[in-house]
Amino acid sequence: MDFSFSEDAEMIRQTVHEFVRRDLLPVEPKFLNVRTREEREAITREATQKIKEMGLYSAGVPEQFGGGGLGLIETCLIAEELSKTIIPVDWGDFTPILYECPDSLKADYLLPVVAGEKSYALAFREPEHFSNPDDMSATALPDGDNYILNGVKLLSRPDFDFCLVFARAPEGVACFIVDNNTPGTEVDFGVTPARLLLSECRIGSDKLLGKPGAALYLGYKWFPLSRISRSAAILGVCSRILETSAQYVRDWKSMNEPISTRKEFQRSLSAMAANIEALRWLVYRTAWLATNSSSINFDTMILKLYAHNILEDTVNTSVRIHGGTIPPTQHWLVKASQEGEALDMLRLAVSNEVINRYTT
């Protein structure tokens, strides 16, 4: 195993690192204090436009889907560096589910997303937590050549041209492409995250991705690679938390004594640093495995679970250090609480695999 990055990979990392430090971190106070959703979206769009000008938009998307076909190591480096800012830069890190678009839908949905001309939202989670997808409340009932969708879904983002809606059909969970402003849909922006309200929404069966009841297997062959890049993004978040926590401990005083001299703060910072460094090694080891082996599914599931564990621990430790006084903490807390249902399914898959391995 080569423990160093290639010259090209290091150049990409440095380019994105400088972009974040120069163009994004100085804008964070403005991003945090804007009064309207439109102002916040304008900041995000400007950052995304700069990524496009740098030639890095959709860089990690396979060439067969219109992307740049960048290697996994380079993709992880981009994800890690961009995640060190709270500004949600859209750089083309798409869900592999979109790769399942049939040929008849690629020109209207997949290709425009890869080109940055359209945006999408995932609508998988619901207000009421479920550990089994078959327990979804949202339903999709067949009606001739259509499906009638009803229910409430949580959106991964409030602004979108279309969304991928998961609902319970008679055959099992199904996934539909639903355009924005489709009759029978309404977006509730008054809550966080925004909600998609479905009421007798009629969707043609031609907007169904994959087979009815097989939605959970969409993009299955691509998900291991996606887990690695998403874990690299979590690594970036944790690294930023560590940086701001260390700065706080360095600068803050209590009773005229620097708190950096106190054992509890030394213990917290050292534990955070060790956990994050372990996550870094696991991310890039798994990325290396992915480029040299085809059997990485279990490794990537372990990686993603570990990454979320480290994120949760890092967030909680940082709050104990500074009491939540650093403004971006609320954004880190949101990141730490996302993907609840997906993680439950991941834990189930890992535990079943472990049981099978030790069953004689």
JSON list of C-alpha atoms in Angstrom, two decimals, residues 74-288:
[
{"chain": "A", "resi": 74, "resn": "GLU", "atom": "CA", "xyz": [-9.29, 12.49, -5.66]},
{"chain": "A", "resi": 75, "resn": "THR", "atom": "CA", "xyz": [-13.06, 12.51, -5.15]},
{"chain": "A", "resi": 76, "resn": "CYS", "atom": "CA", "xyz": [-12.58, 11.86, -1.43]},
{"chain": "A", "resi": 77, "resn": "LEU", "atom": "CA", "xyz": [-10.07, 14.69, -1.16]},
{"chain": "A", "resi": 78, "resn": "ILE", "atom": "CA", "xyz": [-12.54, 17.12, -2.75]},
{"chain": "A", "resi": 79, "resn": "ALA", "atom": "CA", "xyz": [-15.34, 15.93, -0.44]},
{"chain": "A", "resi": 80, "resn": "GLU", "atom": "CA", "xyz": [-13.13, 16.26, 2.62]},
{"chain": "A", "resi": 81, "resn": "GLU", "atom": "CA", "xyz": [-11.96, 19.79, 1.85]},
{"chain": "A", "resi": 82, "resn": "LEU", "atom": "CA", "xyz": [-15.38, 21.16, 0.80]},
{"chain": "A", "resi": 83, "resn": "SER", "atom": "CA", "xyz": [-16.96, 19.83, 3.98]},
{"chain": "A", "resi": 84, "resn": "LYS", "atom": "CA", "xyz": [-14.73, 22.01, 6.13]},
{"chain": "A", "resi": 85, "resn": "THR", "atom": "CA", "xyz": [-17.14, 24.90, 5.50]},
{"chain": "A", "resi": 86, "resn": "ILE", "atom": "CA", "xyz": [-20.75, 25.10, 6.64]},
{"chain": "A", "resi": 87, "resn": "ILE", "atom": "CA", "xyz": [-21.73, 26.53, 3.24]},
{"chain": "A", "resi": 88, "resn": "PRO", "atom": "CA", "xyz": [-23.35, 23.58, 1.41]},
{"chain": "A", "resi": 89, "resn": "VAL", "atom": "CA", "xyz": [-21.46, 23.74, -1.88]},
{"chain": "A", "resi": 90, "resn": "ASP", "atom": "CA", "xyz": [-23.09, 21.70, -4.64]},
{"chain": "A", "resi": 91, "resn": "TRP", "atom": "CA", "xyz": [-20.20, 20.07, -6.48]},
{"chain": "A", "resi": 92, "resn": "GLY", "atom": "CA", "xyz": [-21.92, 17.14, -8.13]},
{"chain": "A", "resi": 93, "resn": "ASP", "atom": "CA", "xyz": [-21.85, 14.53, -5.37]},
{"chain": "A", "resi": 94, "resn": "PHE", "atom": "CA", "xyz": [-25.02, 12.81, -6.54]},
{"chain": "A", "resi": 95, "resn": "THR", "atom": "CA", "xyz": [-26.94, 9.84, -5.22]},
{"chain": "A", "resi": 96, "resn": "PRO", "atom": "CA", "xyz": [-26.23, 6.71, -7.29]},
{"chain": "A", "resi": 97, "resn": "ILE", "atom": "CA", "xyz": [-29.99, 6.21, -7.50]},
{"chain": "A", "resi": 98, "resn": "LEU", "atom": "CA", "xyz": [-29.98, 8.69, -10.39]},
{"chain": "A", "resi": 99, "resn": "TYR", "atom": "CA", "xyz": [-27.78, 6.33, -12.36]},
{"chain": "A", "resi": 100, "resn": "GLU", "atom": "CA", "xyz": [-30.82, 4.03, -12.61]},
{"chain": "A", "resi": 101, "resn": "CYS", "atom": "CA", "xyz": [-32.68, 6.45, -14.86]},
{"chain": "A", "resi": 102, "resn": "PRO", "atom": "CA", "xyz": [-33.93, 4.56, -17.92]},
{"chain": "A", "resi": 103, "resn": "ASP", "atom": "CA", "xyz": [-32.79, 5.83, -21.29]},
{"chain": "A", "resi": 104, "resn": "SER", "atom": "CA", "xyz": [-36.13, 7.58, -21.80]},
{"chain": "A", "resi": 105, "resn": "LEU", "atom": "CA", "xyz": [-35.53, 9.78, -18.72]},
{"chain": "A", "resi": 106, "resn": "LYS", "atom": "CA", "xyz": [-31.78, 10.42, -18.89]},
{"chain": "A", "resi": 107, "resn": "ALA", "atom": "CA", "xyz": [-32.02, 13.47, -21.15]},
{"chain": "A", "resi": 108, "resn": "ASP", "atom": "CA", "xyz": [-34.60, 15.16, -18.90]},
{"chain": "A", "resi": 109, "resn": "TYR", "atom": "CA", "xyz": [-33.21, 14.24, -15.48]},
{"chain": "A", "resi": 110, "resn": "LEU", "atom": "CA", "xyz": [-29.81, 12.54, -15.15]},
{"chain": "A", "resi": 111, "resn": "LEU", "atom": "CA", "xyz": [-27.80, 14.48, -17.73]},
{"chain": "A", "resi": 112, "resn": "PRO", "atom": "CA", "xyz": [-29.10, 17.95, -16.71]},
{"chain": "A", "resi": 113, "resn": "VAL", "atom": "CA", "xyz": [-28.21, 17.17, -13.07]},
{"chain": "A", "resi": 114, "resn": "VAL", "atom": "CA", "xyz": [-24.69, 16.09, -14.00]},
{"chain": "A", "resi": 115, "resn": "ALA", "atom": "CA", "xyz": [-24.30, 19.25, -16.07]},
{"chain": "A", "resi": 116, "resn": "GLY", "atom": "CA", "xyz": [-25.50, 21.40, -13.18]},
{"chain": "A", "resi": 117, "resn": "GLU", "atom": "CA", "xyz": [-28.58, 22.56, -15.04]},
{"chain": "A", "resi": 118, "resn": "LYS", "atom": "CA", "xyz": [-31.11, 20.91, -12.72]},
{"chain": "A", "resi": 119, "resn": "SER", "atom": "CA", "xyz": [-31.22, 20.10, -9.02]},
{"chain": "A", "resi": 120, "resn": "TYR", "atom": "CA", "xyz": [-32.96, 17.28, -7.18]},
{"chain": "A", "resi": 121, "resn": "ALA", "atom": "CA", "xyz": [-33.99, 16.42, -3.64]},
{"chain": "A", "resi": 122, "resn": "LEU", "atom": "CA", "xyz": [-34.29, 13.07, -1.93]},
{"chain": "A", "resi": 123, "resn": "ALA", "atom": "CA", "xyz": [-37.62, 12.35, -0.23]},
{"chain": "A", "resi": 124, "resn": "PHE", "atom": "CA", "xyz": [-36.93, 9.16, 1.72]},
{"chain": "A", "resi": 125, "resn": "ARG", "atom": "CA", "xyz": [-37.30, 10.10, 5.39]},
{"chain": "A", "resi": 126, "resn": "GLU", "atom": "CA", "xyz": [-40.59, 10.95, 7.09]},
{"chain": "A", "resi": 127, "resn": "PRO", "atom": "CA", "xyz": [-41.59, 12.99, 10.15]},
{"chain": "A", "resi": 128, "resn": "GLU", "atom": "CA", "xyz": [-42.24, 9.77, 12.04]},
{"chain": "A", "resi": 129, "resn": "HIS", "atom": "CA", "xyz": [-39.08, 7.70, 12.37]},
{"chain": "A", "resi": 130, "resn": "PHE", "atom": "CA", "xyz": [-39.18, 4.20, 10.88]},
{"chain": "A", "resi": 131, "resn": "SER", "atom": "CA", "xyz": [-36.53, 1.47, 11.23]},
{"chain": "A", "resi": 132, "resn": "ASN", "atom": "CA", "xyz": [-37.99, -0.69, 8.48]},
{"chain": "A", "resi": 133, "resn": "PRO", "atom": "CA", "xyz": [-38.75, 0.86, 5.05]},
{"chain": "A", "resi": 134, "resn": "ASP", "atom": "CA", "xyz": [-41.86, -1.30, 4.82]},
{"chain": "A", "resi": 135, "resn": "ASP", "atom": "CA", "xyz": [-43.23, 0.82, 7.67]},
{"chain": "A", "resi": 136, "resn": "MET", "atom": "CA", "xyz": [-43.26, 4.00, 5.58]},
{"chain": "A", "resi": 137, "resn": "SER", "atom": "CA", "xyz": [-46.47, 5.98, 5.90]},
{"chain": "A", "resi": 138, "resn": "ALA", "atom": "CA", "xyz": [-46.34, 7.43, 2.39]},
{"chain": "A", "resi": 139, "resn": "THR", "atom": "CA", "xyz": [-48.20, 5.22, -0.06]},
{"chain": "A", "resi": 140, "resn": "ALA", "atom": "CA", "xyz": [-48.18, 4.71, -3.84]},
{"chain": "A", "resi": 141, "resn": "LEU", "atom": "CA", "xyz": [-51.31, 2.93, -5.05]},
{"chain": "A", "resi": 142, "resn": "PRO", "atom": "CA", "xyz": [-51.56, 1.80, -8.69]},
{"chain": "A", "resi": 143, "resn": "ASP", "atom": "CA", "xyz": [-54.34, 3.30, -10.82]},
{"chain": "A", "resi": 144, "resn": "GLY", "atom": "CA", "xyz": [-54.11, 2.08, -14.40]},
{"chain": "A", "resi": 145, "resn": "ASP", "atom": "CA", "xyz": [-50.88, 3.42, -15.89]},
{"chain": "A", "resi": 146, "resn": "ASN", "atom": "CA", "xyz": [-50.40, 5.76, -12.92]},
{"chain": "A", "resi": 147, "resn": "TYR", "atom": "CA", "xyz": [-49.68, 5.69, -9.22]},
{"chain": "A", "resi": 148, "resn": "ILE", "atom": "CA", "xyz": [-51.48, 7.81, -6.64]},
{"chain": "A", "resi": 149, "resn": "LEU", "atom": "CA", "xyz": [-49.08, 9.14, -3.99]},
{"chain": "A", "resi": 150, "resn": "ASN", "atom": "CA", "xyz": [-50.16, 10.26, -0.52]},
{"chain": "A", "resi": 151, "resn": "GLY", "atom": "CA", "xyz": [-48.16, 11.13, 2.58]},
{"chain": "A", "resi": 152, "resn": "VAL", "atom": "CA", "xyz": [-45.53, 13.50, 3.98]},
{"chain": "A", "resi": 153, "resn": "LYS", "atom": "CA", "xyz": [-41.82, 13.21, 3.19]},
{"chain": "A", "resi": 154, "resn": "LEU", "atom": "CA", "xyz": [-38.80, 15.10, 4.52]},
{"chain": "A", "resi": 155, "resn": "LEU", "atom": "CA", "xyz": [-36.74, 16.74, 1.78]},
{"chain": "A", "resi": 156, "resn": "SER", "atom": "CA", "xyz": [-32.95, 16.62, 1.65]},
{"chain": "A", "resi": 157, "resn": "ARG", "atom": "CA", "xyz": [-33.02, 20.19, 0.29]},
{"chain": "A", "resi": 158, "resn": "PRO", "atom": "CA", "xyz": [-35.79, 22.79, -0.01]},
{"chain": "A", "resi": 159, "resn": "ASP", "atom": "CA", "xyz": [-35.05, 23.91, -3.58]},
{"chain": "A", "resi": 160, "resn": "PHE", "atom": "CA", "xyz": [-35.25, 21.41, -6.43]},
{"chain": "A", "resi": 161, "resn": "ASP", "atom": "CA", "xyz": [-36.42, 20.87, -9.97]},
{"chain": "A", "resi": 162, "resn": "PHE", "atom": "CA", "xyz": [-37.54, 17.34, -9.17]},
{"chain": "A", "resi": 163, "resn": "CYS", "atom": "CA", "xyz": [-37.34, 14.95, -6.26]},
{"chain": "A", "resi": 164, "resn": "LEU", "atom": "CA", "xyz": [-36.93, 11.21, -5.78]},
{"chain": "A", "resi": 165, "resn": "VAL", "atom": "CA", "xyz": [-39.91, 10.14, -3.71]},
{"chain": "A", "resi": 166, "resn": "PHE", "atom": "CA", "xyz": [-39.93, 6.82, -1.87]},
{"chain": "A", "resi": 167, "resn": "ALA", "atom": "CA", "xyz": [-43.34, 5.42, -1.03]},
{"chain": "A", "resi": 168, "resn": "ARG", "atom": "CA", "xyz": [-44.87, 2.07, -0.10]},
{"chain": "A", "resi": 169, "resn": "ALA", "atom": "CA", "xyz": [-46.49, 0.34, -3.09]},
{"chain": "A", "resi": 170, "resn": "PRO", "atom": "CA", "xyz": [-48.34, -3.02, -2.93]},
{"chain": "A", "resi": 171, "resn": "GLU", "atom": "CA", "xyz": [-45.16, -4.79, -4.08]},
{"chain": "A", "resi": 172, "resn": "GLY", "atom": "CA", "xyz": [-42.95, -2.95, -1.56]},
{"chain": "A", "resi": 173, "resn": "VAL", "atom": "CA", "xyz": [-41.04, 0.33, -1.52]},
{"chain": "A", "resi": 174, "resn": "ALA", "atom": "CA", "xyz": [-40.96, 2.15, -4.87]},
{"chain": "A", "resi": 175, "resn": "CYS", "atom": "CA", "xyz": [-39.11, 5.27, -6.06]},
{"chain": "A", "resi": 176, "resn": "PHE", "atom": "CA", "xyz": [-40.66, 7.91, -8.30]},
{"chain": "A", "resi": 177, "resn": "ILE", "atom": "CA", "xyz": [-39.39, 11.00, -10.08]},
{"chain": "A", "resi": 178, "resn": "VAL", "atom": "CA", "xyz": [-41.73, 13.84, -9.11]},
{"chain": "A", "resi": 179, "resn": "ASP", "atom": "CA", "xyz": [-41.30, 17.24, -10.76]},
{"chain": "A", "resi": 180, "resn": "ASN", "atom": "CA", "xyz": [-41.53, 20.39, -8.71]},
{"chain": "A", "resi": 181, "resn": "ASN", "atom": "CA", "xyz": [-45.05, 21.91, -8.69]},
{"chain": "A", "resi": 182, "resn": "THR", "atom": "CA", "xyz": [-46.64, 18.64, -9.81]},
{"chain": "A", "resi": 183, "resn": "PRO", "atom": "CA", "xyz": [-50.39, 18.77, -9.03]},
{"chain": "A", "resi": 184, "resn": "GLY", "atom": "CA", "xyz": [-51.01, 17.15, -5.67]},
{"chain": "A", "resi": 185, "resn": "THR", "atom": "CA", "xyz": [-47.67, 18.29, -4.21]},
{"chain": "A", "resi": 186, "resn": "GLU", "atom": "CA", "xyz": [-46.85, 21.15, -1.87]},
{"chain": "A", "resi": 187, "resn": "VAL", "atom": "CA", "xyz": [-43.60, 22.09, -0.12]},
{"chain": "A", "resi": 188, "resn": "ASP", "atom": "CA", "xyz": [-43.78, 23.26, 3.48]},
{"chain": "A", "resi": 189, "resn": "PHE", "atom": "CA", "xyz": [-40.84, 25.62, 4.00]},
{"chain": "A", "resi": 190, "resn": "GLY", "atom": "CA", "xyz": [-41.93, 26.53, 7.53]},
{"chain": "A", "resi": 191, "resn": "VAL", "atom": "CA", "xyz": [-40.12, 23.58, 9.12]},
{"chain": "A", "resi": 192, "resn": "THR", "atom": "CA", "xyz": [-36.58, 22.23, 8.98]},
{"chain": "A", "resi": 193, "resn": "PRO", "atom": "CA", "xyz": [-36.05, 20.14, 6.99]},
{"chain": "A", "resi": 194, "resn": "ALA", "atom": "CA", "xyz": [-38.67, 21.21, 4.47]},
{"chain": "A", "resi": 195, "resn": "ARG", "atom": "CA", "xyz": [-41.50, 18.75, 3.88]},
{"chain": "A", "resi": 196, "resn": "LEU", "atom": "CA", "xyz": [-43.11, 17.50, 0.70]},
{"chain": "A", "resi": 197, "resn": "LEU", "atom": "CA", "xyz": [-46.85, 17.12, 1.15]},
{"chain": "A", "resi": 198, "resn": "LEU", "atom": "CA", "xyz": [-48.42, 14.56, -1.18]},
{"chain": "A", "resi": 199, "resn": "SER", "atom": "CA", "xyz": [-52.18, 14.54, -1.63]},
{"chain": "A", "resi": 200, "resn": "GLU", "atom": "CA", "xyz": [-53.67, 12.41, -4.40]},
{"chain": "A", "resi": 201, "resn": "CYS", "atom": "CA", "xyz": [-50.57, 13.10, -6.49]},
{"chain": "A", "resi": 202, "resn": "ARG", "atom": "CA", "xyz": [-50.86, 11.26, -9.80]},
{"chain": "A", "resi": 203, "resn": "ILE", "atom": "CA", "xyz": [-47.54, 10.05, -11.24]},
{"chain": "A", "resi": 204, "resn": "GLY", "atom": "CA", "xyz": [-47.19, 8.03, -14.44]},
{"chain": "A", "resi": 205, "resn": "SER", "atom": "CA", "xyz": [-45.57, 4.61, -14.21]},
{"chain": "A", "resi": 206, "resn": "ASP", "atom": "CA", "xyz": [-42.97, 5.88, -16.68]},
{"chain": "A", "resi": 207, "resn": "LYS", "atom": "CA", "xyz": [-41.55, 7.99, -13.81]},
{"chain": "A", "resi": 208, "resn": "LEU", "atom": "CA", "xyz": [-40.89, 4.88, -11.72]},
{"chain": "A", "resi": 209, "resn": "LEU", "atom": "CA", "xyz": [-37.20, 4.05, -11.21]},
{"chain": "A", "resi": 210, "resn": "GLY", "atom": "CA", "xyz": [-36.50, 0.34, -11.34]},
{"chain": "A", "resi": 211, "resn": "LYS", "atom": "CA", "xyz": [-39.15, -2.25, -10.54]},
{"chain": "A", "resi": 212, "resn": "PRO", "atom": "CA", "xyz": [-41.95, -1.75, -8.01]},
{"chain": "A", "resi": 213, "resn": "GLY", "atom": "CA", "xyz": [-40.79, -3.03, -4.64]},
{"chain": "A", "resi": 214, "resn": "ALA", "atom": "CA", "xyz": [-37.09, -2.91, -5.56]},
{"chain": "A", "resi": 215, "resn": "ALA", "atom": "CA", "xyz": [-36.35, 0.73, -4.71]},
{"chain": "A", "resi": 216, "resn": "LEU", "atom": "CA", "xyz": [-33.92, -0.15, -1.92]},
{"chain": "A", "resi": 217, "resn": "TYR", "atom": "CA", "xyz": [-31.62, -1.82, -4.46]},
{"chain": "A", "resi": 218, "resn": "LEU", "atom": "CA", "xyz": [-31.42, 1.15, -6.81]},
{"chain": "A", "resi": 219, "resn": "GLY", "atom": "CA", "xyz": [-27.82, 2.14, -7.45]},
{"chain": "A", "resi": 220, "resn": "TYR", "atom": "CA", "xyz": [-26.68, -0.84, -5.37]},
{"chain": "A", "resi": 221, "resn": "LYS", "atom": "CA", "xyz": [-23.45, -1.40, -7.30]},
{"chain": "A", "resi": 222, "resn": "TRP", "atom": "CA", "xyz": [-22.48, 2.25, -6.83]},
{"chain": "A", "resi": 223, "resn": "PHE", "atom": "CA", "xyz": [-23.37, 2.70, -3.18]},
{"chain": "A", "resi": 224, "resn": "PRO", "atom": "CA", "xyz": [-20.10, 1.31, -1.76]},
{"chain": "A", "resi": 225, "resn": "LEU", "atom": "CA", "xyz": [-18.17, 4.06, -3.60]},
{"chain": "A", "resi": 226, "resn": "SER", "atom": "CA", "xyz": [-20.69, 6.66, -2.45]},
{"chain": "A", "resi": 227, "resn": "ARG", "atom": "CA", "xyz": [-20.30, 5.56, 1.17]},
{"chain": "A", "resi": 228, "resn": "ILE", "atom": "CA", "xyz": [-16.56, 6.20, 0.93]},
{"chain": "A", "resi": 229, "resn": "SER", "atom": "CA", "xyz": [-16.89, 9.73, -0.47]},
{"chain": "A", "resi": 230, "resn": "ARG", "atom": "CA", "xyz": [-19.65, 10.58, 2.04]},
{"chain": "A", "resi": 231, "resn": "SER", "atom": "CA", "xyz": [-17.41, 9.33, 4.85]},
{"chain": "A", "resi": 232, "resn": "ALA", "atom": "CA", "xyz": [-14.64, 11.58, 3.52]},
{"chain": "A", "resi": 233, "resn": "ALA", "atom": "CA", "xyz": [-17.09, 14.48, 3.78]},
{"chain": "A", "resi": 234, "resn": "ILE", "atom": "CA", "xyz": [-17.76, 13.57, 7.41]},
{"chain": "A", "resi": 235, "resn": "LEU", "atom": "CA", "xyz": [-14.00, 13.54, 7.95]},
{"chain": "A", "resi": 236, "resn": "GLY", "atom": "CA", "xyz": [-13.88, 17.13, 6.70]},
{"chain": "A", "resi": 237, "resn": "VAL", "atom": "CA", "xyz": [-16.66, 18.18, 9.08]},
{"chain": "A", "resi": 238, "resn": "CYS", "atom": "CA", "xyz": [-14.88, 16.58, 12.04]},
{"chain": "A", "resi": 239, "resn": "SER", "atom": "CA", "xyz": [-11.58, 18.22, 11.09]},
{"chain": "A", "resi": 240, "resn": "ARG", "atom": "CA", "xyz": [-13.23, 21.66, 11.08]},
{"chain": "A", "resi": 241, "resn": "ILE", "atom": "CA", "xyz": [-14.82, 20.98, 14.48]},
{"chain": "A", "resi": 242, "resn": "LEU", "atom": "CA", "xyz": [-11.42, 20.01, 15.87]},
{"chain": "A", "resi": 243, "resn": "GLU", "atom": "CA", "xyz": [-9.84, 23.16, 14.46]},
{"chain": "A", "resi": 244, "resn": "THR", "atom": "CA", "xyz": [-12.42, 25.53, 15.95]},
{"chain": "A", "resi": 245, "resn": "SER", "atom": "CA", "xyz": [-12.38, 23.68, 19.28]},
{"chain": "A", "resi": 246, "resn": "ALA", "atom": "CA", "xyz": [-8.58, 23.91, 19.46]},
{"chain": "A", "resi": 247, "resn": "GLN", "atom": "CA", "xyz": [-8.72, 27.64, 18.70]},
{"chain": "A", "resi": 248, "resn": "TYR", "atom": "CA", "xyz": [-11.27, 28.11, 21.47]},
{"chain": "A", "resi": 249, "resn": "VAL", "atom": "CA", "xyz": [-9.14, 26.22, 24.01]},
{"chain": "A", "resi": 250, "resn": "ARG", "atom": "CA", "xyz": [-6.07, 28.20, 22.93]},
{"chain": "A", "resi": 251, "resn": "ASP", "atom": "CA", "xyz": [-7.71, 31.62, 23.29]},
{"chain": "A", "resi": 252, "resn": "TRP", "atom": "CA", "xyz": [-10.18, 31.28, 26.16]},
{"chain": "A", "resi": 253, "resn": "LYS", "atom": "CA", "xyz": [-9.30, 32.00, 29.76]},
{"chain": "A", "resi": 254, "resn": "SER", "atom": "CA", "xyz": [-11.06, 31.24, 33.02]},
{"chain": "A", "resi": 255, "resn": "MET", "atom": "CA", "xyz": [-10.09, 33.05, 36.23]},
{"chain": "A", "resi": 256, "resn": "ASN", "atom": "CA", "xyz": [-7.15, 34.56, 34.33]},
{"chain": "A", "resi": 257, "resn": "GLU", "atom": "CA", "xyz": [-5.82, 31.10, 33.51]},
{"chain": "A", "resi": 258, "resn": "PRO", "atom": "CA", "xyz": [-5.78, 29.67, 29.96]},
{"chain": "A", "resi": 259, "resn": "ILE", "atom": "CA", "xyz": [-8.12, 26.68, 29.84]},
{"chain": "A", "resi": 260, "resn": "SER", "atom": "CA", "xyz": [-5.54, 24.87, 27.69]},
{"chain": "A", "resi": 261, "resn": "THR", "atom": "CA", "xyz": [-3.72, 24.02, 30.94]},
{"chain": "A", "resi": 262, "resn": "ARG", "atom": "CA", "xyz": [-6.68, 22.04, 32.28]},
{"chain": "A", "resi": 263, "resn": "LYS", "atom": "CA", "xyz": [-6.57, 18.28, 32.00]},
{"chain": "A", "resi": 264, "resn": "GLU", "atom": "CA", "xyz": [-10.22, 17.91, 30.96]},
{"chain": "A", "resi": 265, "resn": "PHE", "atom": "CA", "xyz": [-9.68, 20.09, 27.89]},
{"chain": "A", "resi": 266, "resn": "GLN", "atom": "CA", "xyz": [-6.40, 18.38, 27.06]},
{"chain": "A", "resi": 267, "resn": "ARG", "atom": "CA", "xyz": [-8.13, 15.02, 27.34]},
{"chain": "A", "resi": 268, "resn": "SER", "atom": "CA", "xyz": [-11.03, 16.10, 25.11]},
{"chain": "A", "resi": 269, "resn": "LEU", "atom": "CA", "xyz": [-8.85, 17.60, 22.37]},
{"chain": "A", "resi": 270, "resn": "SER", "atom": "CA", "xyz": [-6.44, 14.66, 22.30]},
{"chain": "A", "resi": 271, "resn": "ALA", "atom": "CA", "xyz": [-9.32, 12.16, 22.09]},
{"chain": "A", "resi": 272, "resn": "MET", "atom": "CA", "xyz": [-10.94, 14.13, 19.24]},
{"chain": "A", "resi": 273, "resn": "ALA", "atom": "CA", "xyz": [-7.64, 14.29, 17.36]},
{"chain": "A", "resi": 274, "resn": "ALA", "atom": "CA", "xyz": [-7.00, 10.55, 17.76]},
{"chain": "A", "resi": 275, "resn": "ASN", "atom": "CA", "xyz": [-10.51, 9.61, 16.62]},
{"chain": "A", "resi": 276, "resn": "ILE", "atom": "CA", "xyz": [-10.35, 11.88, 13.58]},
{"chain": "A", "resi": 277, "resn": "GLU", "atom": "CA", "xyz": [-6.93, 10.58, 12.58]},
{"chain": "A", "resi": 278, "resn": "ALA", "atom": "CA", "xyz": [-8.23, 7.01, 12.84]},
{"chain": "A", "resi": 279, "resn": "LEU", "atom": "CA", "xyz": [-11.17, 7.96, 10.63]},
{"chain": "A", "resi": 280, "resn": "ARG", "atom": "CA", "xyz": [-8.80, 9.52, 8.10]},
{"chain": "A", "resi": 281, "resn": "TRP", "atom": "CA", "xyz": [-6.80, 6.30, 7.81]},
{"chain": "A", "resi": 282, "resn": "LEU", "atom": "CA", "xyz": [-9.95, 4.20, 7.49]},
{"chain": "A", "resi": 283, "resn": "VAL", "atom": "CA", "xyz": [-11.40, 6.47, 4.77]},
{"chain": "A", "resi": 284, "resn": "TYR", "atom": "CA", "xyz": [-8.34, 6.36, 2.55]},
{"chain": "A", "resi": 285, "resn": "ARG", "atom": "CA", "xyz": [-7.56, 2.72, 3.28]},
{"chain": "A", "resi": 286, "resn": "THR", "atom": "CA", "xyz": [-11.08, 1.82, 2.13]},
{"chain": "A", "resi": 287, "resn": "ALA", "atom": "CA", "xyz": [-10.69, 4.06, -0.92]},
{"chain": "A", "resi": 288, "resn": "TRP", "atom": "CA", "xyz": [-7.44, 2.24, -1.71]}
]
